[in-house]
Structure formats: C-alpha cells, structure tokens
Coordinates of C-alpha atoms in Angstrom, one line a residue:
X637 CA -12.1 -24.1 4.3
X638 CA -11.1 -23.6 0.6
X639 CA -13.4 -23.6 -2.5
X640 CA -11.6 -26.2 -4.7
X641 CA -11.9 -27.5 -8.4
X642 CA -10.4 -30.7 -9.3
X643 CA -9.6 -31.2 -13.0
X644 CA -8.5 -34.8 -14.6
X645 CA -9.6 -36.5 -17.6
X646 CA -9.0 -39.4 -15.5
X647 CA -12.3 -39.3 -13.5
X648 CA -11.4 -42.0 -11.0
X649 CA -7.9 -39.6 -9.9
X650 CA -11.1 -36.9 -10.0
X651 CA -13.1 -38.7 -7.2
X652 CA -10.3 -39.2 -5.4
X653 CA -8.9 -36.1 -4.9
X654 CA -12.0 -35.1 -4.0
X655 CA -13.2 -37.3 -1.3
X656 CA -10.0 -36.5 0.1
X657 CA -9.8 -33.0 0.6
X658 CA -13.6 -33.2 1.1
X659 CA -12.6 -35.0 4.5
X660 CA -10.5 -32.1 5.3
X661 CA -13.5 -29.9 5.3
X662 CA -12.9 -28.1 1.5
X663 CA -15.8 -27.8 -0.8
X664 CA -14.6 -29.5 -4.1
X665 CA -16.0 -29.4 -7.8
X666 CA -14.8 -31.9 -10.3
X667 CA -14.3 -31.6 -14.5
X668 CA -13.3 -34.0 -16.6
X669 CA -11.9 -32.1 -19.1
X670 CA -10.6 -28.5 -19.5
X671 CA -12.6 -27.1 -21.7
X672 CA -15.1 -28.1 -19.1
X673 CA -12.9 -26.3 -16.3
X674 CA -12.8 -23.2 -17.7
X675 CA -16.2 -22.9 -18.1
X676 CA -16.6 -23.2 -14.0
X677 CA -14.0 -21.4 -13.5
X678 CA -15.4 -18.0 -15.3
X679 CA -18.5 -18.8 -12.8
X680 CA -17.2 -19.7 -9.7
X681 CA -14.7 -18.0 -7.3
X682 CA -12.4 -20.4 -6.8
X683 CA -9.6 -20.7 -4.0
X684 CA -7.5 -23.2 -5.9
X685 CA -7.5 -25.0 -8.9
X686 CA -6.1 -28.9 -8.6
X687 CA -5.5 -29.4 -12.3
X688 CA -4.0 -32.0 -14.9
X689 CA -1.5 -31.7 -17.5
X690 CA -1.8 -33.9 -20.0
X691 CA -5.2 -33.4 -21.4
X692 CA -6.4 -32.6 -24.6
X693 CA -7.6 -30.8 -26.6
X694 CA -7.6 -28.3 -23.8
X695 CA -4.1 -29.5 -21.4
X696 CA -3.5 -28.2 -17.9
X697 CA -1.4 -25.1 -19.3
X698 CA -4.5 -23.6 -21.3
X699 CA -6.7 -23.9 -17.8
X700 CA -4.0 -22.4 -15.8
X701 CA -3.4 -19.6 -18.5
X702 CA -7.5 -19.2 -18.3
X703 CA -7.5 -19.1 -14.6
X704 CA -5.0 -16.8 -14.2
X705 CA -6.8 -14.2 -16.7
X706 CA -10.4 -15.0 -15.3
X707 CA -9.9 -15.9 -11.6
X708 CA -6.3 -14.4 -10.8
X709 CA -7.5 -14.8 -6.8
X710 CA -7.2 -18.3 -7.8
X711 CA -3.9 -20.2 -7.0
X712 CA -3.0 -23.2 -9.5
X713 CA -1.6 -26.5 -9.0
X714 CA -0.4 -28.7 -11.7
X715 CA -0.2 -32.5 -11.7
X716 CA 1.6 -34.0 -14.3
X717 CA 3.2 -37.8 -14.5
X718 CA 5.6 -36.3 -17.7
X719 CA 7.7 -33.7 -15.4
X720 CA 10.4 -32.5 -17.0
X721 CA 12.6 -29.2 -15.8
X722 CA 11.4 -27.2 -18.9
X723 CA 7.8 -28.5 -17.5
X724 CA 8.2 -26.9 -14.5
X725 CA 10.0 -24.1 -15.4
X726 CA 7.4 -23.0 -17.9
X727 CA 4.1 -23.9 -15.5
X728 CA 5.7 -21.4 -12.6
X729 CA 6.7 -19.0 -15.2
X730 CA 2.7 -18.7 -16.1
X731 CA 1.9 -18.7 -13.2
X732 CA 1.3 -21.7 -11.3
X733 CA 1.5 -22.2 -7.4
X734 CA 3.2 -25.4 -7.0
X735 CA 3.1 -28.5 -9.0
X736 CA 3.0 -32.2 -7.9
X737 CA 4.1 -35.8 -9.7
X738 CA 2.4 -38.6 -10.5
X739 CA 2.4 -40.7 -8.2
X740 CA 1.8 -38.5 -4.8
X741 CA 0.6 -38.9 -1.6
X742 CA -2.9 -37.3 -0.8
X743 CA -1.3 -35.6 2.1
X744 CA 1.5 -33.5 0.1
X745 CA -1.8 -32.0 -1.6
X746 CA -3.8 -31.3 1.3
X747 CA 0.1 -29.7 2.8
X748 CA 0.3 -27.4 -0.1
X749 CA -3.5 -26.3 0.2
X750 CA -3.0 -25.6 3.6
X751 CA 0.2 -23.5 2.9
X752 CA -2.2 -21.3 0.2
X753 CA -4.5 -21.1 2.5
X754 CA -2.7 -19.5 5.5
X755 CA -1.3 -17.5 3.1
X756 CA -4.8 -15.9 1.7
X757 CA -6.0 -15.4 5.5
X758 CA -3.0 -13.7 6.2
X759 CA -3.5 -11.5 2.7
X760 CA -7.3 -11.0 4.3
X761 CA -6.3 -10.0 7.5
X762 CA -3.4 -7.7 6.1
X763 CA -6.0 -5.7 3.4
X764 CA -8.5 -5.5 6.8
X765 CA -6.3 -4.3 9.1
X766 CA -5.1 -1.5 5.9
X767 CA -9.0 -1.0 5.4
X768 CA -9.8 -0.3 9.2
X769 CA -6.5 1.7 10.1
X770 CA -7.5 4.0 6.6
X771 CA -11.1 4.8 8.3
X772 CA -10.4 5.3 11.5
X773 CA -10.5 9.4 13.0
X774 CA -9.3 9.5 16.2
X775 CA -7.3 7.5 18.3
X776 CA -5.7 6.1 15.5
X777 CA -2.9 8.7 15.6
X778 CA -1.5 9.2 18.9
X779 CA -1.6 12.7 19.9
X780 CA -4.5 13.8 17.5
X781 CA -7.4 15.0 18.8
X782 CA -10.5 15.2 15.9
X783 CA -13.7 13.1 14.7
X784 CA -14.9 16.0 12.2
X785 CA -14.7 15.0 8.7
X786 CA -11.8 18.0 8.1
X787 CA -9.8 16.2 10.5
X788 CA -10.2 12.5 8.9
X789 CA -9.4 14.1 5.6
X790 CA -6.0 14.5 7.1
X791 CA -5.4 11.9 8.8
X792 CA -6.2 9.6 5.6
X793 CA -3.3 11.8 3.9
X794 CA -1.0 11.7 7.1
X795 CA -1.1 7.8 6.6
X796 CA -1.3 7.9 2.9
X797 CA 2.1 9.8 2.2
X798 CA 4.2 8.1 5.6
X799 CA 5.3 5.3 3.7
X800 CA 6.2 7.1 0.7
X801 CA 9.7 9.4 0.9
X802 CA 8.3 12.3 -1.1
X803 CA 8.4 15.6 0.2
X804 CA 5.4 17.0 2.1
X805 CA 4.3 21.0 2.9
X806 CA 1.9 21.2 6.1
X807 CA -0.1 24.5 5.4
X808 CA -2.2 26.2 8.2
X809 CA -2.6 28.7 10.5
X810 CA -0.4 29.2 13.5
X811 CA -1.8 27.0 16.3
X812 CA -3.0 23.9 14.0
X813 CA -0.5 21.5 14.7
X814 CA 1.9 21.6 12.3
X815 CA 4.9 19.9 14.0
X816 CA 2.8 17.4 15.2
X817 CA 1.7 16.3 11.5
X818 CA 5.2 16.5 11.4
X819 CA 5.8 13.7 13.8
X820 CA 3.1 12.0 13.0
X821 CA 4.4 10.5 9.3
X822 CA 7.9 10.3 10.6
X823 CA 6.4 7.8 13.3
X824 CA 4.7 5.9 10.7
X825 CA 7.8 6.5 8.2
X826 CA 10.4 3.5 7.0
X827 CA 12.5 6.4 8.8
X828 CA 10.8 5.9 12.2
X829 CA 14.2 4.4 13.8
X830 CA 16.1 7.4 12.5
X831 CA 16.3 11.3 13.5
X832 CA 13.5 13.7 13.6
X833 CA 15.2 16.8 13.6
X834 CA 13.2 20.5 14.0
X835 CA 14.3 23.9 13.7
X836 CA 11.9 26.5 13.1
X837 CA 12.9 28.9 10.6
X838 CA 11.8 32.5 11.9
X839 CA 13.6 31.6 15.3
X840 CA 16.7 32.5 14.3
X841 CA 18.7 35.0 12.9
X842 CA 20.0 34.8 9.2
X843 CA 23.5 34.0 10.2
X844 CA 23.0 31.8 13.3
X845 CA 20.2 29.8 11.0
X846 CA 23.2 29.1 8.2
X847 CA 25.1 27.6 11.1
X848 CA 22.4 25.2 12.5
X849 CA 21.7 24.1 8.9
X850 CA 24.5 23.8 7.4
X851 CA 27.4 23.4 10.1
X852 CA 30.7 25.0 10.2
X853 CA 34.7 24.0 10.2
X854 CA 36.7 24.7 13.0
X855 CA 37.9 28.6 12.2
X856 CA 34.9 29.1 9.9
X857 CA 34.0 32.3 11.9
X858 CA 35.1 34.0 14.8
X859 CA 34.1 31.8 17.8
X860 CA 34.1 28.8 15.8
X861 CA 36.5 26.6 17.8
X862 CA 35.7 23.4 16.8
X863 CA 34.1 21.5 13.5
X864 CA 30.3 21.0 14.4
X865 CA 27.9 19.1 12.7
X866 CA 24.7 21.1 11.0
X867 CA 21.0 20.0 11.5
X868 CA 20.9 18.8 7.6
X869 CA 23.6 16.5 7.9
X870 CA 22.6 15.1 11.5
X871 CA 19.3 14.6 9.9
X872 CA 20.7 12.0 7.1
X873 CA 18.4 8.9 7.3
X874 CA 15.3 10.0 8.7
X875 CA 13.5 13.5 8.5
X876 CA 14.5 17.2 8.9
X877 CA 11.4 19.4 9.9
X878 CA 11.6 23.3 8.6
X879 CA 9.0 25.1 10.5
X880 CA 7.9 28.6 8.9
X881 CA 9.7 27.7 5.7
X882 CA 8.3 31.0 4.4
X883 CA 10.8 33.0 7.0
X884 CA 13.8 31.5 5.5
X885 CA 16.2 34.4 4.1
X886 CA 16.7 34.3 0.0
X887 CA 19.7 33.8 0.9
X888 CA 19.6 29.8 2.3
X889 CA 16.8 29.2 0.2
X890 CA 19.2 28.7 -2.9
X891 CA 21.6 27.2 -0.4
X892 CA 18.6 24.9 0.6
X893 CA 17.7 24.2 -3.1
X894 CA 21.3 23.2 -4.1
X895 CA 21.3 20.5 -1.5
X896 CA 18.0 19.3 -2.9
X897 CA 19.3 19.2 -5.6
X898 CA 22.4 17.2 -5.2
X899 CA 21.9 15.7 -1.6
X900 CA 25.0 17.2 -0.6
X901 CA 26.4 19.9 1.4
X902 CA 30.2 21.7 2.5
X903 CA 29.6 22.9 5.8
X904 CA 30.6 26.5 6.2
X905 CA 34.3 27.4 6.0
X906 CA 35.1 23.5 4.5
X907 CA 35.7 22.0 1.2
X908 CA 34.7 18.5 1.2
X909 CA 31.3 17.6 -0.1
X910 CA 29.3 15.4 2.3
X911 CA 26.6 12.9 1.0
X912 CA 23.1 13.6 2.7
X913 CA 19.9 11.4 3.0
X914 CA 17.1 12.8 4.8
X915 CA 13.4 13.2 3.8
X916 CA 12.1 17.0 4.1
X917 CA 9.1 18.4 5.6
X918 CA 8.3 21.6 5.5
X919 CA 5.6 23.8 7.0
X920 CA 4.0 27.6 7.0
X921 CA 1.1 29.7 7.9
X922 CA 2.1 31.9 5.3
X923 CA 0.9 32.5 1.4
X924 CA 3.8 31.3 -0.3
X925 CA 2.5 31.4 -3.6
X926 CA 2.2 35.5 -3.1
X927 CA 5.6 35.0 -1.8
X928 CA 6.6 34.5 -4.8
X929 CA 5.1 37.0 -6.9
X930 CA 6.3 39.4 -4.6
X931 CA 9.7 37.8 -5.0
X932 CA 10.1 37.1 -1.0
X933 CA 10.1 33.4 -1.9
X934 CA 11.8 31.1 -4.6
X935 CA 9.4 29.4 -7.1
X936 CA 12.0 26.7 -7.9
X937 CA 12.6 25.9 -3.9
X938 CA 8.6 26.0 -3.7
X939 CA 8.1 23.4 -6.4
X940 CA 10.6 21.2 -4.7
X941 CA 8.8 21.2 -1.5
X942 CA 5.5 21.2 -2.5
X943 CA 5.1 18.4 -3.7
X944 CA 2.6 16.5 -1.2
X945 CA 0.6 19.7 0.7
X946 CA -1.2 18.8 3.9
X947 CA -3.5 21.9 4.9
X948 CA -4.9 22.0 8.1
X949 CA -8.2 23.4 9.2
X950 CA -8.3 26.4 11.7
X951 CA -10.1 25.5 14.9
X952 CA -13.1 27.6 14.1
X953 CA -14.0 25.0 11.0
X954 CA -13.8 22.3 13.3
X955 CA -15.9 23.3 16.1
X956 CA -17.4 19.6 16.6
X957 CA -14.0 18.9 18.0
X958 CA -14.0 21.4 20.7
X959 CA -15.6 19.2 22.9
X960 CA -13.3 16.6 22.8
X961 CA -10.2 19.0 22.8
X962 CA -11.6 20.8 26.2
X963 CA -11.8 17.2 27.7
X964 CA -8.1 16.0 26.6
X965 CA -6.8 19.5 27.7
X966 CA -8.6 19.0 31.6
X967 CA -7.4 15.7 31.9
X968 CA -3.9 17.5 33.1
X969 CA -6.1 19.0 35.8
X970 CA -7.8 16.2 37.4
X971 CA -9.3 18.4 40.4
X972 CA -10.9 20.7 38.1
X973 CA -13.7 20.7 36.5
X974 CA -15.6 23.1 34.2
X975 CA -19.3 24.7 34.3
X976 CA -21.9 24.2 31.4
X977 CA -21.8 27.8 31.1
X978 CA -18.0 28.2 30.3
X979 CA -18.2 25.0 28.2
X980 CA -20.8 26.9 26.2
X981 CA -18.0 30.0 25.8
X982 CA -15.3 28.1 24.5
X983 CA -17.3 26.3 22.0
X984 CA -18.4 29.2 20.7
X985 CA -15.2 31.5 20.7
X986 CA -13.8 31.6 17.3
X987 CA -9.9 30.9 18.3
X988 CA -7.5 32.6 16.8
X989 CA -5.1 31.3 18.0
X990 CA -6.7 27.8 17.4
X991 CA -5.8 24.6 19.2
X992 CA -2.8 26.1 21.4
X993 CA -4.6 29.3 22.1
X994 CA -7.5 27.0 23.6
X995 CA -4.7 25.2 25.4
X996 CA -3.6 28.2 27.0
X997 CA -7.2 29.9 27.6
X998 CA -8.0 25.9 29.7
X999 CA -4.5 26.8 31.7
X1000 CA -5.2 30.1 32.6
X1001 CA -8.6 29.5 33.8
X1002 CA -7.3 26.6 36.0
X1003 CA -5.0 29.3 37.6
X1004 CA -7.7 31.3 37.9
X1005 CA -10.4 29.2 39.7
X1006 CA -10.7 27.0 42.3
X1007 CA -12.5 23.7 42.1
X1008 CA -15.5 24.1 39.1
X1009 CA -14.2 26.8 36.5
X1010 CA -16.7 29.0 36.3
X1011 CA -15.0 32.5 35.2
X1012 CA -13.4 32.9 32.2
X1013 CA -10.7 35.3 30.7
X1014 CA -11.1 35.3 26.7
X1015 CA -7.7 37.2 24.9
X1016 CA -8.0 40.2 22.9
X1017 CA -8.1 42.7 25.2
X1018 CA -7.9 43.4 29.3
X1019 CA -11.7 44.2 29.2
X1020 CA -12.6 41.0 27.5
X1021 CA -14.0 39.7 30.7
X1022 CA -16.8 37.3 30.8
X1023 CA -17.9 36.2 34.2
X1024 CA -20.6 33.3 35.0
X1025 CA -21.8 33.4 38.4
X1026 CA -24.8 31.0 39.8
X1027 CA -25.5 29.8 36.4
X1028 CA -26.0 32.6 34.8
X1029 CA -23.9 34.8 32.3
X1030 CA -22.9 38.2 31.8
X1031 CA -20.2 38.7 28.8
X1032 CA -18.7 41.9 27.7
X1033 CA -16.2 42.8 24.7
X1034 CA -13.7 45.0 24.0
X1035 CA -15.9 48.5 22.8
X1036 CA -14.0 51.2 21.2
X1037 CA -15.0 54.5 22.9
X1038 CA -16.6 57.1 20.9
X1039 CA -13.4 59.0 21.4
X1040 CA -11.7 56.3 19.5
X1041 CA -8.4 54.4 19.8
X1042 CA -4.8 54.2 18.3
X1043 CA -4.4 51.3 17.3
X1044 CA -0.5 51.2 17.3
X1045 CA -0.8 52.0 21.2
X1046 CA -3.1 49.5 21.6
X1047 CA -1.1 46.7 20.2
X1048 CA 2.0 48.0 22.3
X1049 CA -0.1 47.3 25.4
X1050 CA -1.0 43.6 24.4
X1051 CA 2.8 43.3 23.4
X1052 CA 3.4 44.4 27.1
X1053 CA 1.2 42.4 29.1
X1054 CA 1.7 39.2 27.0
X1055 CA 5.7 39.6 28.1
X1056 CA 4.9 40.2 31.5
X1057 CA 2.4 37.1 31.5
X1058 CA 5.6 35.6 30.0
X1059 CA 7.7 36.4 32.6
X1060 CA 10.0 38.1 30.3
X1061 CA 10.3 34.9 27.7
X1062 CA 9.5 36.3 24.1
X1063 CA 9.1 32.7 23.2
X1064 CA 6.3 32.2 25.2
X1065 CA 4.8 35.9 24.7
X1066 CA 4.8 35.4 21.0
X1067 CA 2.6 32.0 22.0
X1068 CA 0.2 34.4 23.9
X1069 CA -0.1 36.4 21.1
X1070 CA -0.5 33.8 18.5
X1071 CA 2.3 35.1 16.3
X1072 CA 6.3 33.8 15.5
X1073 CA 8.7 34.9 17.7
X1074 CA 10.1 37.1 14.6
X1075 CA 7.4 39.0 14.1
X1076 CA 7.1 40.0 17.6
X1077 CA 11.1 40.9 17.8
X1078 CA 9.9 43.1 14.7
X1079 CA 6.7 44.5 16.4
X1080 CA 8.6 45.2 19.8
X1081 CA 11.1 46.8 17.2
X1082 CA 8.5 49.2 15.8
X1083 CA 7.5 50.1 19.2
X1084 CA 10.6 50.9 20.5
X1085 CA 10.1 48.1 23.4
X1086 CA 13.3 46.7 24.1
X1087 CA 14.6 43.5 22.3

C-alpha cells in the first residue's frame, strides 16, 4: 500500500483518481491547488505525489520542485494535457518519476505506482539486509569465531573496507588471524572471482623472495631456465597478501614501492614493462612505526600501505570468546570431550600464542587423552604440567631454582623439543613456539643448532 497525494485544480479529475487507486488499496489525500499541496506535503510522508501541471499561481513544476526539497523519499508524477518534448524533458530533469497525458487510462497510473512501489520495497529490503549484515558478530563471516565487542569492531571494518580497493594493514600479534582477515575482504571484494595470492615475507630468503615477487626471464640467473611469472603479476585483478611486511629486506621495499607507484613491473633479467592491477594487503606483528625511526623500514612504503589499518586483539583481551573457540576447535574431535576443570584452564591461560597456540594446546591434549580430556599440558616449559584427576586440580609452573638459570640454555632447550615435536619441520616448530620461521633460523643460528 502507498501513501498517495493527488493534486488537480480540477476537483472532479481529483476524486477520481482517488477513488481509483483507493480501490487498489492506497491511502490517497486530495489538493486542489498547489499552494495547497505543498503545504501537506511539508507534513506528511508521502510515497508519491499524482500532481497537475497547469495550475496557477502555483503549476505542477513548483510542487514537484517543493517535493523534491521537502519530501525527496517522495517520487513525482506529472499530468499534463499541454505535453510538449521541452515539457518532458524539463519535468525529468527536476526530478520527476514519470509523467502521463491527458487523456489516460486509470490503469497506466495504478501500473506506474506499482512499478515505484516494487522499487521502494526493494530499496527497503536492500538498506535492511545492509543494516542486519553491519550488526551481526559471528556467523556472519565464515571462518570467524568471536561475539566480544573487540571482535565486532572488526568485523564492521572487515565489511566496511571489502568493497572499497584501498589498501589495508592487518596489525596483531602472531596467532590472531591475520591471513584470515585477509581472506575475509577478498571474499566480500568486487575481486572475489579473481586471485588471492599469499606469500609471507620472513619465509624466504632475500634473493629467492625477489624471484617469487617479481619473476624472472629465462637466463636471469643461474638455474633460470625458463621465463616464470612472479606472484605480483599473477596477482593482477584480485589481491596479493604480504604476510610479515615488516621482514621485507630494504632492498624490495623500494622495489615494492616503485610498482605502487606506477602499477608496473620488469621481471628480473627483462626489459619490458608489464601493466599490473592487483589490490594489496599487507600484515605484521611488528612496530613499524619504530621500524622506521630505526631506519629498518621505509616511511614512504609505510604510508602507501597504511592506509586502512585493521588491528586485531590478542586472545587474552577477548577471553569471552574462548568458550566458543574451545567448542569450534573439538568439533574436529567428535569422540572427545573435555572436563569442567580443564575448560576452566584454558579460559584462564593468557595465550601467547593466541588463537593457533589454543588450537595446538586442544590437539595435543586430544593426543594425550582418551575419551573426556582431563590432563592438560600448558607450553612454556617441560614442568608446566597441570594434572586434574577426579575433579580436582593440582597445577604447577615453571619455578626458577634458587641456583638460578641461563636463560640462553633454556631457550635452546624449548628450540629443541619444539623441532623434535615437529618432527624436524622448522615450519611447524616455529608455530610451537609462536614465532616466524625467520626468527627461529636466526635463534637456531645463535645457538649453534643446525639450520
């Protein structure tokens, strides 16, 4: 149903329009003249506005100008018997839906309200959906776990800046979820039907890094036996992911920053200049903005990435999510199941390592019980040990002895048993450990452990 006002100075075509739309179930006012209109129009919130055009003083032009100043929700249609083109022309220029001539069948009016109609539903339904996708927490986002008001802080900016092609920086410790933020826009992105592509930054070494980024000519290099596309160019159209931006060598950041610059790139060893079009998203755990000041980082390549920052919240300023996250995390396990005791625990544990740390804690316990989980191993040391037995709880902590400890020996020991946990894989070691995969090369460096 549409709230409708009828204006004529002929009030016999008045009355009729309106005992015909009222048939169709519209509420309709009448005027008899426009000064008259505009008067009810400042007062009422009309859906459409049926209106004459040859009246005077005030003629259908003036009430469509007023309506559209006043009441712009309000669509216009002007009758006229005098239509000329320049008529026309001028009444859609200001404004005006549609416009009918004298004579016309009741039923091309009630067809033309009915197409304004579907129209503002559809507009309703459209700024609803918008308004209830905006407030939503979880769920919302698949793959997102959170409900606490840290978490719906991000996922309003997550959905705020995915339409848009500016560049974003996800800030947060290691752990939080960065590459899944990551994911996240370029699903909801225009470049959702084109590459996500992901390289993180302190994975590789300076030289094999250039290579991925930037490609290479057949004979760039020793080895280089054929031309091969680089990550930025295979990127073009949808979204190129830097993880640990702040490990990038000085070196390719002003490589980086040229191609920012000019959206262009010669792969190594070649000449020609290739057109690029990708969106950038960049992430870190790192301080960049001390970066900088100790000139580890570029403040031109910082301002060009910065421009949309998305920081994440450590697990420990989030605990009301824990819950949830323990739950999603067993699901995997379906024969498990987990005491009151240890749910306790891992609520309280502060998480270092945040979300993936908890991941791995929930895997390793499933290992290490049978049936109900009900002994817990909490990282940081062999003696962290915290056993729950017939409902109740005994739980120790690492103690330095009185003797006291070296703390470079200790840290060897947790570099050792997190590769051995590992299997060897310094990938998944540095995950134990909650560090990049650099800085454990560079601790097992320091230690003299064998890279």
């Amino acid at each position: 149903m549409a709230y409708i006002l009828a204006v004529d100075n002929e009030e016999r075509m008045c009355k009729l329009i309106r005992t015909a739309l009222e048939l169709d179930g519209h509420r309709v006012d009448i005027s008899f003249s426009g000064a008259e209109a505009q008067q009810l129009i400042s007062k009422n919130p009309y859906d459409i506005v049926v209106t004459d055009l040859k009246m005077s003083p005030v003629d259908g032009l003036a009430v469509l100008k007023y309506s559209r100043q006043h009441s712009p929700a309000a669509e216009v249609i002007l009758i006229t018997a005098f239509a000329t083109q320049e008529t026309a022309l001028q009444a859609m220029k200001d404004g005006a839906y549609d416009y009918l001539i004298k004579p016309f069948k009741m039923d091309e009016l009630a067809l033309r309200i009915a197409r304004i109609m579907r129209q503002k539903n559809l507009e309703r339904e459209n700024r609803e959906l918008k308004k209830k996708v905006e407030t939503e927490a979880a769920g919302d986002l698949p793959g997102f776990i959170g409900k606490s008001n840290r978490m719906r802080q991000v996922f309003q900016l997550i959905r705020r800046v995915a339409e848009n092609d500016t560049a974003v920086l996800i800030r947060g410790e290691s752990g939080t979820g960065k590459e899944l933020v990551a994911s996240a826009i370029h699903r909801l992105s225009q470049r959702r039907d084109f590459p996500f592509v992901a390289i993180n930054c302190a994975a590789l070494p300076e030289n094999l890094l250039e290579s991925e980024l930037f490609g290479y000519e057949k004979g760039a290099f020793t080895g280089a036996d054929r031309q091969k596309k680089g990550l930025l160019e295979t990127a073009s159209g949808g979204i190129l992911f830097l993880d640990e931006i702040g490990d990038l060598p000085l070196s390719l950041q002003a490589k980086l920053l040229r191609v920012l610059q000019n959206n262009e790139l010669i792969r190594l060893g070649g000449q020609e200049k290739i057109q690029l079009n990708f969106r950038l998203i960049t992430a870190t755990h790192q301080n960049l903005e001390e970066m900088i000041g100790q000139q580890r980082f570029r403040s031109d390549l910082f301002y060009r990435i910065n421009i949309f920052p998305i920081v994440l919240p450590a697990l420990r300023e989030r605990k009301e999510d824990i819950p949830e996250l323990i739950q999603f995390f067993l699901r995997r396990y379906p024969e498990k199941s987990i005491s009151s005791a240890v749910r306790r625990m891992l609520i309280e544990y502060d998480y270092p390592g945040n979300v993936r740390e908890l991941e791995n804690i929930i895997a390793r316990a499933v290992i290490m019980n049978d049936g109900v989980i009900d002994e817990l191993n909490l990282p940081g040391a062999e003696a962290t040990v915290s056993s729950v037995q017939g409902g109740g709880t005994t739980s120790g902590e690492y103690q330095i002895p009185d003797s006291g400890i070296v703390l470079d020996d200790f840290e060897k020991q947790l570099i050792l048993q997190a590769i051995r946990k590992s299997d060897g894989n310094k990938s998944r070691a540095a995950e134990l450990l909650g560090i990049t995969r650099r800085r454990l090369y560079s601790m097992m460096e320091r230690f003299g452990l064998p890279v």
